[in-house]
Short mmCIF file of C-alpha atoms in Angstrom, two decimals:
data_model
loop_
_atom_site.label_atom_id
_atom_site.label_comp_id
_atom_site.label_asym_id
_atom_site.label_seq_id
_atom_site.Cartn_x
_atom_site.Cartn_y
_atom_site.Cartn_z
CA MET A 9 -10.09 -22.49 17.49
CA ALA A 10 -10.78 -25.44 19.78
CA ARG A 11 -7.98 -27.86 20.49
CA ARG A 12 -8.52 -31.58 20.30
CA LYS A 13 -7.72 -33.69 23.31
CA ALA A 14 -4.77 -35.96 22.84
CA ILE A 15 -5.45 -39.68 23.14
CA VAL A 16 -2.67 -41.87 24.46
CA ARG A 17 -2.10 -44.99 22.41
CA VAL A 18 0.05 -47.79 23.79
CA VAL A 19 2.35 -48.95 21.02
CA ALA A 20 4.33 -51.60 22.87
CA VAL A 21 4.54 -53.18 26.31
CA ALA A 22 7.80 -54.77 27.42
CA ALA A 23 9.06 -56.41 30.60
CA GLY A 24 12.46 -55.23 31.77
CA GLU A 25 15.21 -57.42 33.25
CA ASP A 26 14.29 -56.26 36.74
CA GLY A 27 10.67 -57.31 36.20
CA THR A 28 9.26 -53.84 35.61
CA ILE A 29 6.79 -53.28 32.83
CA SER A 30 7.43 -50.37 30.53
CA GLU A 31 5.07 -48.91 28.01
CA THR A 32 6.00 -47.05 24.89
CA ALA A 33 3.20 -44.62 24.41
CA ARG A 34 2.54 -42.00 21.87
CA GLU A 35 0.28 -39.03 22.30
CA GLY A 36 -1.65 -37.52 19.46
CA PRO A 37 -5.07 -37.44 17.94
CA MET A 38 -6.06 -40.71 16.32
CA LEU A 39 -8.79 -41.44 13.79
CA LYS A 40 -12.30 -41.44 15.16
CA PRO A 41 -13.97 -44.85 15.47
CA VAL A 42 -16.55 -43.88 12.84
CA THR A 43 -13.79 -43.00 10.38
CA LEU A 44 -11.91 -46.20 11.15
CA THR A 45 -15.08 -48.22 10.58
CA LYS A 46 -15.64 -46.52 7.24
CA LEU A 47 -12.02 -47.07 6.21
CA ASN A 48 -12.26 -50.72 7.30
CA ARG A 49 -15.37 -51.26 5.14
CA ILE A 50 -13.69 -49.65 2.17
CA ALA A 51 -10.51 -51.70 2.71
CA GLY A 52 -12.63 -54.85 2.80
CA MET A 53 -13.34 -54.27 -0.88
CA PHE A 54 -9.62 -54.54 -1.70
CA GLY A 55 -10.04 -58.32 -1.85
CA SER A 56 -12.82 -58.23 -4.44
CA ASP A 57 -12.63 -60.50 -7.48
CA HIS A 58 -13.48 -57.55 -9.73
CA ALA A 59 -10.71 -55.15 -10.70
CA GLY A 60 -13.13 -52.23 -10.95
CA GLU A 61 -14.35 -52.72 -7.38
CA ARG A 62 -10.77 -52.92 -6.12
CA ALA A 63 -9.83 -49.76 -7.98
CA ALA A 64 -12.92 -47.89 -6.78
CA ALA A 65 -12.27 -49.00 -3.19
CA ALA A 66 -8.64 -47.92 -3.38
CA LEU A 67 -9.65 -44.53 -4.75
CA ALA A 68 -12.33 -44.10 -2.07
CA ALA A 69 -9.82 -45.01 0.66
CA HIS A 70 -7.25 -42.63 -0.76
CA ARG A 71 -9.77 -39.80 -0.90
CA LEU A 72 -10.89 -40.49 2.67
CA VAL A 73 -7.32 -40.46 3.99
CA THR A 74 -6.20 -37.37 2.07
CA GLY A 75 -9.46 -35.60 2.89
CA LEU A 76 -8.52 -35.89 6.55
CA GLY A 77 -5.14 -34.30 5.86
CA LEU A 78 -3.32 -37.58 6.48
CA THR A 79 -0.94 -39.79 4.56
CA TRP A 80 -1.09 -43.56 4.55
CA TRP A 81 1.97 -43.54 6.79
CA ASP A 82 0.03 -41.47 9.31
CA VAL A 83 -2.87 -43.93 9.19
CA LEU A 84 -0.64 -46.97 9.60
CA THR A 85 1.39 -45.46 12.44
CA GLY A 86 -1.61 -43.87 14.13
CA ALA A 87 -0.42 -40.30 13.75
CA GLY A 88 -2.91 -37.48 13.60
CA PRO A 89 -3.34 -34.88 10.91
CA ARG A 90 -0.47 -32.53 10.28
CA PRO A 91 -0.95 -28.94 11.40
CA ALA A 92 -2.53 -26.88 8.66
CA HIS A 93 -0.66 -23.97 7.15
CA GLN A 94 -1.79 -20.93 9.06
CA VAL A 95 -2.30 -17.63 7.35
CA VAL A 96 -1.14 -14.83 9.62
CA MET A 97 -2.88 -11.49 9.22
CA ARG A 98 -1.23 -8.42 10.56
CA ALA A 99 -3.34 -5.82 12.33
CA HIS A 100 -3.07 -3.33 9.46
CA GLU A 101 -4.41 -6.00 7.02
CA ILE A 102 -7.70 -6.62 8.81
CA GLY A 103 -10.64 -5.66 6.66
CA ILE A 104 -8.60 -5.40 3.46
CA ASP A 105 -9.87 -7.21 0.39
CA HIS A 106 -6.56 -8.39 -1.06
CA ALA A 107 -8.07 -9.41 -4.41
CA HIS A 108 -9.64 -5.98 -4.86
CA ALA A 109 -6.39 -4.29 -3.82
CA ALA A 110 -4.44 -6.40 -6.32
CA GLU A 111 -6.88 -5.57 -9.13
CA SER A 112 -6.61 -1.89 -8.25
CA ARG A 113 -2.82 -2.08 -8.32
CA VAL A 114 -2.94 -3.81 -11.72
CA ARG A 115 -5.12 -0.99 -13.06
CA GLN A 116 -2.66 1.57 -11.68
CA LEU A 117 0.29 -0.21 -13.26
CA ARG A 118 -1.48 -0.44 -16.63
CA ALA A 119 -2.29 3.28 -16.54
CA GLU A 120 1.31 4.08 -15.59
CA ASN A 121 2.58 1.82 -18.38
CA GLU A 122 0.34 3.54 -20.94
CA ALA A 123 1.50 6.98 -19.75
CA LEU A 124 5.14 5.89 -20.03
CA GLN A 125 4.51 4.52 -23.53
CA ARG A 126 2.99 7.86 -24.56
CA GLU A 127 6.00 9.68 -23.09
CA VAL A 128 8.41 7.37 -24.93
CA LYS A 129 6.53 8.02 -28.18
CA ILE A 130 6.74 11.81 -27.65
CA LEU A 131 10.45 11.63 -26.80
CA ARG A 132 11.14 9.37 -29.78
CA ASN A 133 9.39 11.87 -32.07
CA ARG A 134 11.41 14.74 -30.55
CA LEU A 135 14.61 12.78 -31.00
CA ASN A 136 13.74 11.92 -34.60
CA ASP A 137 12.89 15.58 -35.30
CA ARG A 138 16.16 16.71 -33.72
CA ALA A 139 18.13 14.11 -35.72
CA ALA A 140 16.38 15.27 -38.91
CA GLN A 141 17.27 18.90 -38.12
CA GLU A 142 20.91 17.94 -37.49
CA ARG A 143 21.01 15.95 -40.73
CA LYS A 144 19.50 18.86 -42.65
CA ALA A 145 21.99 21.31 -41.07
CA ARG A 146 24.92 19.01 -41.96
CA GLN A 147 23.69 18.71 -45.54
CA GLN A 148 23.42 22.49 -45.83
CA ASP A 149 26.94 22.85 -44.41
CA ASP A 150 28.21 20.26 -46.88
CA TRP A 151 26.55 22.16 -49.77
CA ARG A 152 28.03 25.45 -48.61
CA GLU A 153 31.50 23.92 -48.42
CA ALA A 154 31.05 22.35 -51.85
CA ASP A 155 29.96 25.72 -53.33
CA ALA A 156 32.90 27.56 -51.81
#
């Protein structure tokens, strides 16, 4: 990834009490002249007599600014684009298709879920059978006690 050269922009020049001149400078990438020219032409339409032209110009300017990764504050203060969010890949992740891996894991989880549902069904049937046997045994005991 190539780095951009920083351009120094003089924000203010002031003369001190002792006669020295100080400059307040800020380093950072600024908009390219071509981009500034384009933005200037678009902004020139803000004064149009037609509301539709003003709205279209405002939308075009907004899209240009946000497309560069800037805010209007950045444009007005001369700041450059904010650093993009970097995705860090670990060495063991190189060459892995994460979407494919996620789909595979979803298939595994579905299969495991189905197997667990089958097991629950079998255990529920066993439990119901056991409860029925216990009920039947209790009824037989009750009948025996009643006969005696």
